[in-house]
Coordinates of C-alpha atoms in Angstrom, one line a residue:
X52 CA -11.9 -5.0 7.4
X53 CA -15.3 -4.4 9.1
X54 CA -14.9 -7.5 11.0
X55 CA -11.9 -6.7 12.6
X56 CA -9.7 -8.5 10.9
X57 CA -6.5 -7.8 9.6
X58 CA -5.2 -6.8 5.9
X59 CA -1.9 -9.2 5.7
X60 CA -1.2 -9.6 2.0
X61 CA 1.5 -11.7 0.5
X62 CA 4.2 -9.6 -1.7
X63 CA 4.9 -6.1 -2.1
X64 CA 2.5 -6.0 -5.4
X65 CA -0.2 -7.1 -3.7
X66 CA 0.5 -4.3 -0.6
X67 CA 0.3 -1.5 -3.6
X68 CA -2.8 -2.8 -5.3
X69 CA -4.3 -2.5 -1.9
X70 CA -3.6 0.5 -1.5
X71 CA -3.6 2.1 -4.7
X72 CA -7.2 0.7 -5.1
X73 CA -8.1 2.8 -1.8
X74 CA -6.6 6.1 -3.0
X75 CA -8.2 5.7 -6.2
X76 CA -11.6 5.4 -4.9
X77 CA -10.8 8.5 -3.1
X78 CA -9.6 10.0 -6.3
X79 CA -12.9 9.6 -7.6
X80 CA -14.8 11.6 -5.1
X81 CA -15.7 15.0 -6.0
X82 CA -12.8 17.7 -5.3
X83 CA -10.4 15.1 -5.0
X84 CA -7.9 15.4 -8.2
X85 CA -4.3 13.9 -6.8
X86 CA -1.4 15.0 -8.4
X87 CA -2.0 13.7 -12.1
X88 CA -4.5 16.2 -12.8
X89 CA -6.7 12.9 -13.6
X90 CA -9.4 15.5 -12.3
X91 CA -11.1 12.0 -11.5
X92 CA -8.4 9.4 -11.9
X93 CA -9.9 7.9 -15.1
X94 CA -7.9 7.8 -18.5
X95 CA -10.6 8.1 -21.8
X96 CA -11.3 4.5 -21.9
X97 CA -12.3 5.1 -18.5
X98 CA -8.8 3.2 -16.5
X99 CA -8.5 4.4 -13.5
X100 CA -4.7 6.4 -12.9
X101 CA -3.0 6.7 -10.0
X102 CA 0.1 8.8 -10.5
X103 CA 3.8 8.5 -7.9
X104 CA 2.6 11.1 -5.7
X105 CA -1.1 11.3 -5.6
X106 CA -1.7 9.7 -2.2
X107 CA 0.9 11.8 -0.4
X108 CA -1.4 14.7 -2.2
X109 CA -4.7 14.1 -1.3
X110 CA -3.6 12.9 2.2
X111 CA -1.9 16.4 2.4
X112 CA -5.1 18.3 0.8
X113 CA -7.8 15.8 3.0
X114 CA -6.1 15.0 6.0
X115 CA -5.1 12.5 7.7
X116 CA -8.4 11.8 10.0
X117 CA -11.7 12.4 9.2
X118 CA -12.5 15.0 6.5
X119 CA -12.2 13.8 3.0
X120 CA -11.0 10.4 3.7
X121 CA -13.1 7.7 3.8
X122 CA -13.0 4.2 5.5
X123 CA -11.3 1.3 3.1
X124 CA -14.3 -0.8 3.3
X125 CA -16.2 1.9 2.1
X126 CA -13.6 2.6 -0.5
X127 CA -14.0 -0.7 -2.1
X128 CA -17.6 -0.9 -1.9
X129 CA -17.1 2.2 -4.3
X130 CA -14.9 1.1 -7.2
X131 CA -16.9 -2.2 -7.2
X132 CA -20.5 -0.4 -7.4
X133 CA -18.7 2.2 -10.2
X134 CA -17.6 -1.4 -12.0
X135 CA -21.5 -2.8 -11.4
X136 CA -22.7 0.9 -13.0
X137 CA -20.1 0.4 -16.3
X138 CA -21.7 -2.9 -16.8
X139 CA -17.8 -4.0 -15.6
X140 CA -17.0 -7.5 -13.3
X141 CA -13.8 -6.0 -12.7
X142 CA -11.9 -2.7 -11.4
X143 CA -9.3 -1.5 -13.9
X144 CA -6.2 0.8 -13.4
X145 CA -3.1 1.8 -13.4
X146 CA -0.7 3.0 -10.7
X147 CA 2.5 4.6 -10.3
X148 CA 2.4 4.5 -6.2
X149 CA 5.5 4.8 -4.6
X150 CA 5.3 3.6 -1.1
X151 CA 8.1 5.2 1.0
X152 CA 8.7 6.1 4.3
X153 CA 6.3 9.0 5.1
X154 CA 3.5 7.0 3.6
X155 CA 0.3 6.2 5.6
X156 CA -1.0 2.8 5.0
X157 CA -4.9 2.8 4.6
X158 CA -5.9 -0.9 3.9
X159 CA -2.7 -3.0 5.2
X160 CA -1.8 -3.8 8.9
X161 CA 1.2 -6.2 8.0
X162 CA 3.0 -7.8 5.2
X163 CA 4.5 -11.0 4.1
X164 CA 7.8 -10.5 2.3
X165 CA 11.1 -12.0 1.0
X166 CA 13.9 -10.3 1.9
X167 CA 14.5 -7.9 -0.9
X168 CA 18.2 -6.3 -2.1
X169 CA 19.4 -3.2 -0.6
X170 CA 18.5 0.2 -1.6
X171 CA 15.6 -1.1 -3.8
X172 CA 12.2 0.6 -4.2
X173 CA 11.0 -2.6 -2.2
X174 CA 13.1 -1.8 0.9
X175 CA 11.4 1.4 1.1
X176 CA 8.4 -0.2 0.8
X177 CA 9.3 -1.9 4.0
X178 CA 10.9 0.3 5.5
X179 CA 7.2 2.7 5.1
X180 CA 5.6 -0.5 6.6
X181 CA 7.4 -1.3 10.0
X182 CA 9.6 2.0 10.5
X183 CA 13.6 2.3 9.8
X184 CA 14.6 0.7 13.1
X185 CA 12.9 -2.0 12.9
X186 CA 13.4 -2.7 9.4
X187 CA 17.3 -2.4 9.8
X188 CA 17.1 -5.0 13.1
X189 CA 15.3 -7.8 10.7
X190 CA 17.7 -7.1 8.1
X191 CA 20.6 -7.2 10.7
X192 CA 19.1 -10.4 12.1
X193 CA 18.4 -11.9 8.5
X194 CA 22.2 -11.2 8.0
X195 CA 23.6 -12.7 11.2
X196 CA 21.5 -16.1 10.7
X197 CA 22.1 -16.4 6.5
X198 CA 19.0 -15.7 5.6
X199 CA 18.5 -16.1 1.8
X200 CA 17.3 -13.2 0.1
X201 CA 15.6 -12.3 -3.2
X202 CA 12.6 -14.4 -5.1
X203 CA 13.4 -17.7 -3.6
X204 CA 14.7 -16.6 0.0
X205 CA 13.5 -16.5 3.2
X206 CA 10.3 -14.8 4.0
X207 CA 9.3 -12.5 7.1
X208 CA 6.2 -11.2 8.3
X209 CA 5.8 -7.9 9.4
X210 CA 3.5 -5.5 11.1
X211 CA 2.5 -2.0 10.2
X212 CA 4.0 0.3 13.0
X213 CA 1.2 2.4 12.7
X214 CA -1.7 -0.3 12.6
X215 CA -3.7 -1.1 15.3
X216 CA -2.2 -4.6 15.3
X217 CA 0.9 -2.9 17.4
X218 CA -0.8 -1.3 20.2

C-alpha cells in the first residue's frame, strides 16, 4: 500500500476482510463507535465486531477525506500492534459488512471474481466495486460469449472505479 502498489485480492471474502479489517481499526479510535454501539468494536472476550452498516456510519460521521479517517497502512499497523499488546499473533473479528453500491473502498483497487448469480449480495459487491455500467457490460459480455458462472466458472478481473488505478 505505501509502495504503491495495488490491493487486488482474489474472492469477494477476501475484498470484505480487507475492508472490514480497515473500518475496524477505525472503530477503535476514540469517538468512533459505528453503528453497533460496540463503543470500540470489541465483544467481552475482546473480538472485534463490525456490524451491516458501520462503515457507511463512520464514513458519514468522519468524512470522506481527511478528518477521522486514517490511511489503510496505518490502519493495519494498528490492529496488529493492538494484537502484539494482547499478547495475540492474530487479529480476531467478526463482520457483518455489506458492500453495496454507495460504499467507498478503503484498502482494494480491483478484484478478482467468478461471475456470481443475479441479484446476489455478491453482485452488489461488484457492482460497489466497478460502478453499474460497467458491471452490467461484463455481465452482458460474459453472457454473449457463454461465460460459465458460479464457483467453477469463468473469472474476471476488475478495477475499482474510484481507485487511482482508473485515472
Amino acid at each position: 500500500m505505501e509502495a504503491g502498489r495495488p490491493v487486488v485480492p482474489v474472492g469477494t471474502t477476501a475484498v470484505r476482510t480487507l475492508e472490514s479489517l480497515y473500518w475496524l481499526a477505525v472503530q477503535l479510535e476514540e469517538g468512533a463507535s459505528g453503528g453497533s454501539g460496540a463503543g470500540g468494536a470489541s465483544a467481552g472476550d475482546g473480538t472485534l465486531e463490525l456490524g451491516q452498516w458501520d462503515a457507511y456510519q463512520m464514513q458519514r460521521e468522519l468524512g470522506d477525506t481527511g478528518g477521522g479517517l486514517i490511511q489503510p497502512a496505518e490502519a493495519l499497523r494498528r490492529l496488529c500492534a493492538r494484537a502484539s499488546r494482547r499478547g495475540e499473533t492474530e487479529v480476531r473479528g467478526t463482520t457483518r459488512l455489506c458492500i453495496a453500491p454507495g460504499y467507498r473502498f478503503k484498502l482494494c483497487d480491483g478484484l478478482i471474481t467468478n461471475f456470481h448469480q443475479p441479484d446476489s449480495t455478491l453482485l452488489l459487491l461488484v457492482g460497489a466495486l466497478v460502478g453499474p455500467e460497467r458491471m452490467r457490460e461484463a455481465y452482458r459480455h460474459a453472457v454473449e460469449q457463454r461465460y460459465r458462472f458460479l464457483s467453477y466458472g469463468d473469472s474476471c478481473l476488475f478495477f475499482n472505479a474510484g481507485s487511482r488505478l482508473e485515472s
